[in-house]
Amino acid sequence: MSEPALIYKITTAAAYAPARAAGAFAGMPIDLADGYMHFSTADQLRDTLRLHFKGQSGLLILAVRAGDLGDGLVWEPSRGGQLFPHLYGGPLPLSAVEWEAGVDVGPNGDCDLPEDVR
């Protein structure tokens, strides 16, 4: 499997707000509990939003340059045996974020992804 150039982090605006001043994002509560930061590929993003963020509005999608994360980025099997990107060993440096965009997930899990998701 070749590593995609961009991977995606879903967060709430409230969880992400402190990162703007700090220059690094510590993650969502689940990331802190699990000891690593959860990401999705472009192909996995819609299902992740549907399964874990149904009915939520005001979310942010962070497009992160995978190559900027170094050895802390590990690909591990998760949902259905798919390999998911996980970041170990510290916060996400905002310098690795290529862009961010808002997204709302409907009560049925439907959403419109930003057109830059690739």
GROMACS .gro file of N, CA and C in nm:
model
  354
    1MET      N    1   0.085  -0.118   0.000
    1MET     CA    2   0.000   0.000   0.000
    1MET      C    3   0.089   0.123   0.000
    2SER      N    4   0.062   0.215  -0.090
    2SER     CA    5   0.140   0.337  -0.087
    2SER      C    6   0.067   0.438   0.002
    3GLU      N    7   0.144   0.509   0.079
    3GLU     CA    8   0.088   0.604   0.175
    3GLU      C    9   0.031   0.725   0.101
    4PRO      N   10  -0.092   0.765   0.134
    4PRO     CA   11  -0.149   0.883   0.069
    4PRO      C   12  -0.076   1.010   0.116
    5ALA      N   13  -0.077   1.111   0.031
    5ALA     CA   14  -0.012   1.237   0.067
    5ALA      C   15  -0.086   1.307   0.182
    6LEU      N   16  -0.219   1.297   0.182
    6LEU     CA   17  -0.299   1.361   0.287
    6LEU      C   18  -0.381   1.257   0.362
    7ILE      N   19  -0.387   1.276   0.494
    7ILE     CA   20  -0.477   1.200   0.579
    7ILE      C   21  -0.563   1.303   0.652
    8TYR      N   22  -0.671   1.257   0.714
    8TYR     CA   23  -0.769   1.350   0.766
    8TYR      C   24  -0.801   1.325   0.912
    9LYS      N   25  -0.806   1.435   0.987
    9LYS     CA   26  -0.843   1.433   1.129
    9LYS      C   27  -0.975   1.506   1.144
   10ILE      N   28  -1.068   1.445   1.213
   10ILE     CA   29  -1.197   1.508   1.242
   10ILE      C   30  -1.193   1.555   1.386
   11THR      N   31  -1.236   1.679   1.407
   11THR     CA   32  -1.236   1.734   1.541
   11THR      C   33  -1.354   1.829   1.558
   12THR      N   34  -1.382   1.863   1.680
   12THR     CA   35  -1.478   1.969   1.707
   12THR      C   36  -1.402   2.101   1.712
   13ALA      N   37  -1.472   2.208   1.684
   13ALA     CA   38  -1.409   2.340   1.691
   13ALA      C   39  -1.360   2.368   1.833
   14ALA      N   40  -1.437   2.326   1.933
   14ALA     CA   41  -1.398   2.350   2.072
   14ALA      C   42  -1.269   2.276   2.109
   15ALA      N   43  -1.257   2.152   2.065
   15ALA     CA   44  -1.135   2.075   2.096
   15ALA      C   45  -1.013   2.132   2.024
   16TYR      N   46  -1.035   2.188   1.905
   16TYR     CA   47  -0.925   2.239   1.824
   16TYR      C   48  -0.881   2.380   1.864
   17ALA      N   49  -0.969   2.457   1.926
   17ALA     CA   50  -0.941   2.598   1.957
   17ALA      C   51  -0.807   2.619   2.030
   18PRO      N   52  -0.775   2.543   2.136
   18PRO     CA   53  -0.648   2.567   2.206
   18PRO      C   54  -0.525   2.544   2.118
   19ALA      N   55  -0.539   2.461   2.016
   19ALA     CA   56  -0.426   2.430   1.928
   19ALA      C   57  -0.383   2.552   1.848
   20ARG      N   58  -0.476   2.638   1.817
   20ARG     CA   59  -0.444   2.756   1.736
   20ARG      C   60  -0.339   2.843   1.806
   21ALA      N   61  -0.347   2.855   1.935
   21ALA     CA   62  -0.249   2.935   2.011
   21ALA      C   63  -0.123   2.854   2.040
   22ALA      N   64  -0.141   2.723   2.061
   22ALA     CA   65  -0.028   2.638   2.102
   22ALA      C   66   0.059   2.595   1.984
   23GLY      N   67   0.002   2.593   1.863
   23GLY     CA   68   0.077   2.548   1.746
   23GLY      C   69   0.080   2.397   1.731
   24ALA      N   70   0.005   2.326   1.818
   24ALA     CA   71  -0.002   2.180   1.811
   24ALA      C   72  -0.137   2.137   1.867
   25PHE      N   73  -0.189   2.028   1.812
   25PHE     CA   74  -0.320   1.977   1.852
   25PHE      C   75  -0.302   1.847   1.929
   26ALA      N   76  -0.349   1.846   2.054
   26ALA     CA   77  -0.335   1.728   2.140
   26ALA      C   78  -0.434   1.618   2.103
   27GLY      N   79  -0.544   1.654   2.037
   27GLY     CA   80  -0.640   1.553   1.994
   27GLY      C   81  -0.774   1.564   2.064
   28MET      N   82  -0.863   1.477   2.021
   28MET     CA   83  -0.996   1.465   2.079
   28MET      C   84  -0.987   1.376   2.204
   29PRO      N   85  -1.091   1.375   2.287
   29PRO     CA   86  -1.088   1.290   2.407
   29PRO      C   87  -1.057   1.143   2.377
   30ILE      N   88  -1.111   1.088   2.268
   30ILE     CA   89  -1.082   0.948   2.235
   30ILE      C   90  -0.934   0.926   2.205
   31ASP      N   91  -0.870   1.025   2.142
   31ASP     CA   92  -0.726   1.015   2.113
   31ASP      C   93  -0.646   1.010   2.243
   32LEU      N   94  -0.683   1.097   2.335
   32LEU     CA   95  -0.612   1.101   2.464
   32LEU      C   96  -0.633   0.970   2.541
   33ALA      N   97  -0.754   0.917   2.537
   33ALA     CA   98  -0.784   0.792   2.607
   33ALA      C   99  -0.710   0.673   2.544
   34ASP      N  100  -0.702   0.671   2.411
   34ASP     CA  101  -0.640   0.557   2.341
   34ASP      C  102  -0.487   0.567   2.335
   35GLY      N  103  -0.431   0.686   2.357
   35GLY     CA  104  -0.286   0.700   2.355
   35GLY      C  105  -0.227   0.725   2.216
   36TYR      N  106  -0.312   0.751   2.119
   36TYR     CA  107  -0.267   0.785   1.984
   36TYR      C  108  -0.379   0.864   1.917
   37MET      N  109  -0.345   0.937   1.810
   37MET     CA  110  -0.442   1.017   1.738
   37MET      C  111  -0.496   0.940   1.619
   38HIS      N  112  -0.628   0.936   1.608
   38HIS     CA  113  -0.698   0.867   1.501
   38HIS      C  114  -0.708   0.956   1.377
   39PHE      N  115  -0.679   0.899   1.262
   39PHE     CA  116  -0.695   0.966   1.133
   39PHE      C  117  -0.770   0.872   1.039
   40SER      N  118  -0.813   0.927   0.927
   40SER     CA  119  -0.875   0.848   0.820
   40SER      C  120  -0.812   0.888   0.688
   41THR      N  121  -0.817   0.796   0.593
   41THR     CA  122  -0.780   0.830   0.456
   41THR      C  123  -0.903   0.893   0.390
   42ALA      N  124  -0.885   0.945   0.270
   42ALA     CA  125  -0.998   1.002   0.196
   42ALA      C  126  -1.108   0.898   0.176
   43ASP      N  127  -1.070   0.774   0.147
   43ASP     CA  128  -1.169   0.668   0.124
   43ASP      C  129  -1.243   0.628   0.251
   44GLN      N  130  -1.181   0.648   0.368
   44GLN     CA  131  -1.240   0.608   0.496
   44GLN      C  132  -1.319   0.720   0.562
   45LEU      N  133  -1.298   0.843   0.517
   45LEU     CA  134  -1.348   0.960   0.588
   45LEU      C  135  -1.501   0.962   0.601
   46ARG      N  136  -1.571   0.936   0.494
   46ARG     CA  137  -1.718   0.941   0.498
   46ARG      C  138  -1.774   0.840   0.598
   47ASP      N  139  -1.721   0.717   0.601
   47ASP     CA  140  -1.769   0.617   0.696
   47ASP      C  141  -1.734   0.656   0.840
   48THR      N  142  -1.618   0.714   0.860
   48THR     CA  143  -1.580   0.757   0.996
   48THR      C  144  -1.677   0.864   1.045
   49LEU      N  145  -1.709   0.959   0.960
   49LEU     CA  146  -1.805   1.063   0.997
   49LEU      C  147  -1.942   1.001   1.027
   50ARG      N  148  -1.986   0.910   0.942
   50ARG     CA  149  -2.118   0.847   0.960
   50ARG      C  150  -2.124   0.766   1.089
   51LEU      N  151  -2.020   0.690   1.117
   51LEU     CA  152  -2.021   0.601   1.233
   51LEU      C  153  -1.997   0.670   1.367
   52HIS      N  154  -1.913   0.773   1.367
   52HIS     CA  155  -1.869   0.831   1.494
   52HIS      C  156  -1.915   0.974   1.519
   53PHE      N  157  -1.971   1.041   1.418
   53PHE     CA  158  -2.007   1.182   1.434
   53PHE      C  159  -2.149   1.213   1.387
   54LYS      N  160  -2.232   1.111   1.376
   54LYS     CA  161  -2.370   1.126   1.328
   54LYS      C  162  -2.443   1.234   1.409
   55GLY      N  163  -2.509   1.326   1.336
   55GLY     CA  164  -2.590   1.428   1.401
   55GLY      C  165  -2.512   1.546   1.459
   56GLN      N  166  -2.383   1.554   1.433
   56GLN     CA  167  -2.302   1.663   1.488
   56GLN      C  168  -2.277   1.770   1.382
   57SER      N  169  -2.280   1.894   1.426
   57SER     CA  170  -2.252   2.005   1.335
   57SER      C  171  -2.132   2.083   1.388
   58GLY      N  172  -2.077   2.167   1.303
   58GLY     CA  173  -1.963   2.249   1.345
   58GLY      C  174  -1.835   2.171   1.360
   59LEU      N  175  -1.823   2.059   1.292
   59LEU     CA  176  -1.699   1.981   1.297
   59LEU      C  177  -1.596   2.041   1.201
   60LEU      N  178  -1.471   2.009   1.225
   60LEU     CA  179  -1.363   2.048   1.135
   60LEU      C  180  -1.296   1.923   1.081
   61ILE      N  181  -1.262   1.928   0.954
   61ILE     CA  182  -1.176   1.826   0.894
   61ILE      C  183  -1.041   1.892   0.871
   62LEU      N  184  -0.937   1.832   0.925
   62LEU     CA  185  -0.800   1.880   0.904
   62LEU      C  186  -0.734   1.789   0.802
   63ALA      N  187  -0.685   1.847   0.694
   63ALA     CA  188  -0.609   1.771   0.595
   63ALA      C  189  -0.462   1.780   0.635
   64VAL      N  190  -0.403   1.666   0.665
   64VAL     CA  191  -0.269   1.661   0.722
   64VAL      C  192  -0.174   1.592   0.625
   65ARG      N  193  -0.058   1.652   0.604
   65ARG     CA  194   0.045   1.591   0.519
   65ARG      C  195   0.108   1.474   0.594
   66ALA      N  196   0.078   1.354   0.550
   66ALA     CA  197   0.126   1.233   0.617
   66ALA      C  198   0.278   1.231   0.627
   67GLY      N  199   0.345   1.277   0.522
   67GLY     CA  200   0.491   1.275   0.521
   67GLY      C  201   0.555   1.365   0.624
   68ASP      N  202   0.479   1.460   0.679
   68ASP     CA  203   0.532   1.550   0.782
   68ASP      C  204   0.530   1.488   0.922
   69LEU      N  205   0.469   1.371   0.936
   69LEU     CA  206   0.450   1.314   1.070
   69LEU      C  207   0.560   1.216   1.112
   70GLY      N  208   0.647   1.180   1.021
   70GLY     CA  209   0.762   1.097   1.056
   70GLY      C  210   0.726   0.958   1.104
   71ASP      N  211   0.812   0.903   1.189
   71ASP     CA  212   0.797   0.765   1.237
   71ASP      C  213   0.681   0.746   1.334
   72GLY      N  214   0.624   0.856   1.382
   72GLY     CA  215   0.510   0.844   1.473
   72GLY      C  216   0.383   0.800   1.405
   73LEU      N  217   0.379   0.809   1.271
   73LEU     CA  218   0.261   0.767   1.197
   73LEU      C  219   0.270   0.618   1.168
   74VAL      N  220   0.172   0.545   1.220
   74VAL     CA  221   0.169   0.399   1.207
   74VAL      C  222   0.036   0.360   1.144
   75TRP      N  223   0.041   0.267   1.049
   75TRP     CA  224  -0.080   0.217   0.984
   75TRP      C  225  -0.119   0.086   1.051
   76GLU      N  226  -0.241   0.083   1.109
   76GLU     CA  227  -0.285  -0.033   1.185
   76GLU      C  228  -0.424  -0.076   1.142
   77PRO      N  229  -0.449  -0.208   1.148
   77PRO     CA  230  -0.582  -0.257   1.111
   77PRO      C  231  -0.687  -0.213   1.211
   78SER      N  232  -0.802  -0.177   1.159
   78SER     CA  233  -0.914  -0.137   1.242
   78SER      C  234  -1.041  -0.184   1.173
   79ARG      N  235  -1.138  -0.099   1.159
   79ARG     CA  236  -1.270  -0.132   1.106
   79ARG      C  237  -1.261  -0.221   0.981
   80GLY      N  238  -1.311  -0.342   0.992
   80GLY     CA  239  -1.314  -0.434   0.880
   80GLY      C  240  -1.177  -0.476   0.829
   81GLY      N  241  -1.074  -0.461   0.912
   81GLY     CA  242  -0.940  -0.498   0.873
   81GLY      C  243  -0.868  -0.393   0.790
   82GLN      N  244  -0.934  -0.280   0.762
   82GLN     CA  245  -0.869  -0.173   0.687
   82GLN      C  246  -0.753  -0.115   0.768
   83LEU      N  247  -0.650  -0.071   0.699
   83LEU     CA  248  -0.540  -0.003   0.766
   83LEU      C  249  -0.574   0.144   0.783
   84PHE      N  250  -0.567   0.190   0.908
   84PHE     CA  251  -0.594   0.329   0.941
   84PHE      C  252  -0.467   0.394   0.992
   85PRO      N  253  -0.447   0.523   0.960
   85PRO     CA  254  -0.331   0.595   1.011
   85PRO      C  255  -0.354   0.641   1.155
   86HIS      N  256  -0.256   0.613   1.240
   86HIS     CA  257  -0.258   0.655   1.380
   86HIS      C  258  -0.127   0.726   1.411
   87LEU      N  259  -0.136   0.836   1.484
   87LEU     CA  260  -0.016   0.911   1.522
   87LEU      C  261   0.016   0.885   1.669
   88TYR      N  262   0.133   0.833   1.694
   88TYR     CA  263   0.182   0.808   1.828
   88TYR      C  264   0.289   0.912   1.864
   89GLY      N  265   0.305   0.933   1.993
   89GLY     CA  266   0.421   1.009   2.040
   89GLY      C  267   0.408   1.159   2.041
   90GLY      N  268   0.289   1.207   2.059
   90GLY     CA  269   0.282   1.351   2.077
   90GLY      C  270   0.175   1.419   1.997
   91PRO      N  271   0.162   1.547   2.015
   91PRO     CA  272   0.057   1.620   1.948
   91PRO      C  273   0.085   1.636   1.798
   92LEU      N  274  -0.019   1.672   1.727
   92LEU     CA  275  -0.011   1.700   1.585
   92LEU      C  276   0.040   1.842   1.567
   93PRO      N  277   0.155   1.862   1.503
   93PRO     CA  278   0.202   1.999   1.479
   93PRO      C  279   0.115   2.065   1.372
   94LEU      N  280   0.070   2.185   1.399
   94LEU     CA  281  -0.017   2.253   1.302
   94LEU      C  282   0.055   2.283   1.172
   95SER      N  283   0.187   2.282   1.175
   95SER     CA  284   0.264   2.302   1.052
   95SER      C  285   0.239   2.189   0.951
   96ALA      N  286   0.186   2.074   0.996
   96ALA     CA  287   0.156   1.961   0.907
   96ALA      C  288   0.016   1.970   0.847
   97VAL      N  289  -0.065   2.065   0.892
   97VAL     CA  290  -0.202   2.080   0.843
   97VAL      C  291  -0.199   2.163   0.715
   98GLU      N  292  -0.242   2.101   0.606
   98GLU     CA  293  -0.244   2.171   0.477
   98GLU      C  294  -0.365   2.262   0.464
   99TRP      N  295  -0.481   2.214   0.509
   99TRP     CA  296  -0.601   2.296   0.509
   99TRP      C  297  -0.700   2.240   0.609
  100GLU      N  298  -0.799   2.322   0.641
  100GLU     CA  299  -0.909   2.278   0.728
  100GLU      C  300  -1.039   2.327   0.667
  101ALA      N  301  -1.145   2.251   0.694
  101ALA     CA  302  -1.277   2.286   0.642
  101ALA      C  303  -1.383   2.237   0.738
  102GLY      N  304  -1.492   2.311   0.744
  102GLY     CA  305  -1.604   2.271   0.829
  102GLY      C  306  -1.689   2.164   0.763
  103VAL      N  307  -1.754   2.084   0.846
  103VAL     CA  308  -1.847   1.983   0.797
  103VAL      C  309  -1.954   1.958   0.902
  104ASP      N  310  -2.076   1.934   0.855
  104ASP     CA  311  -2.187   1.895   0.941
  104ASP      C  312  -2.230   1.755   0.899
  105VAL      N  313  -2.266   1.673   0.997
  105VAL     CA  314  -2.310   1.537   0.969
  105VAL      C  315  -2.458   1.527   1.009
  106GLY      N  316  -2.539   1.487   0.914
  106GLY     CA  317  -2.683   1.479   0.938
  106GLY      C  318  -2.721   1.369   1.035
  107PRO      N  319  -2.846   1.368   1.078
  107PRO     CA  320  -2.892   1.268   1.174
  107PRO      C  321  -2.884   1.126   1.122
  108ASN      N  322  -2.880   1.110   0.990
  108ASN     CA  323  -2.865   0.976   0.930
  108ASN      C  324  -2.721   0.944   0.896
  109GLY      N  325  -2.629   1.036   0.929
  109GLY     CA  326  -2.488   1.014   0.900
  109GLY      C  327  -2.444   1.066   0.766
  110ASP      N  328  -2.533   1.134   0.694
  110ASP     CA  329  -2.496   1.187   0.563
  110ASP      C  330  -2.423   1.320   0.578
  111CYS      N  331  -2.333   1.348   0.485
  111CYS     CA  332  -2.258   1.473   0.488
  111CYS      C  333  -2.201   1.502   0.349
  112ASP      N  334  -2.169   1.628   0.330
  112ASP     CA  335  -2.101   1.670   0.208
  112ASP      C  336  -1.957   1.697   0.242
  113LEU      N  337  -1.867   1.617   0.186
  113LEU     CA  338  -1.725   1.637   0.211
  113LEU      C  339  -1.673   1.754   0.130
  114PRO      N  340  -1.573   1.824   0.183
  114PRO     CA  341  -1.511   1.931   0.104
  114PRO      C  342  -1.456   1.873  -0.026
  115GLU      N  343  -1.465   1.952  -0.134
  115GLU     CA  344  -1.423   1.899  -0.264
  115GLU      C  345  -1.273   1.874  -0.269
  116ASP      N  346  -1.196   1.931  -0.176
  116ASP     CA  347  -1.051   1.908  -0.175
  116ASP      C  348  -1.011   1.774  -0.117
  117VAL      N  349  -1.105   1.700  -0.059
  117VAL     CA  350  -1.073   1.566  -0.006
  117VAL      C  351  -1.039   1.477  -0.124
  118ARG      N  352  -0.918   1.420  -0.120
  118ARG     CA  353  -0.872   1.334  -0.230
  118ARG      C  354  -0.787   1.222  -0.177
   0.00000   0.00000   0.00000
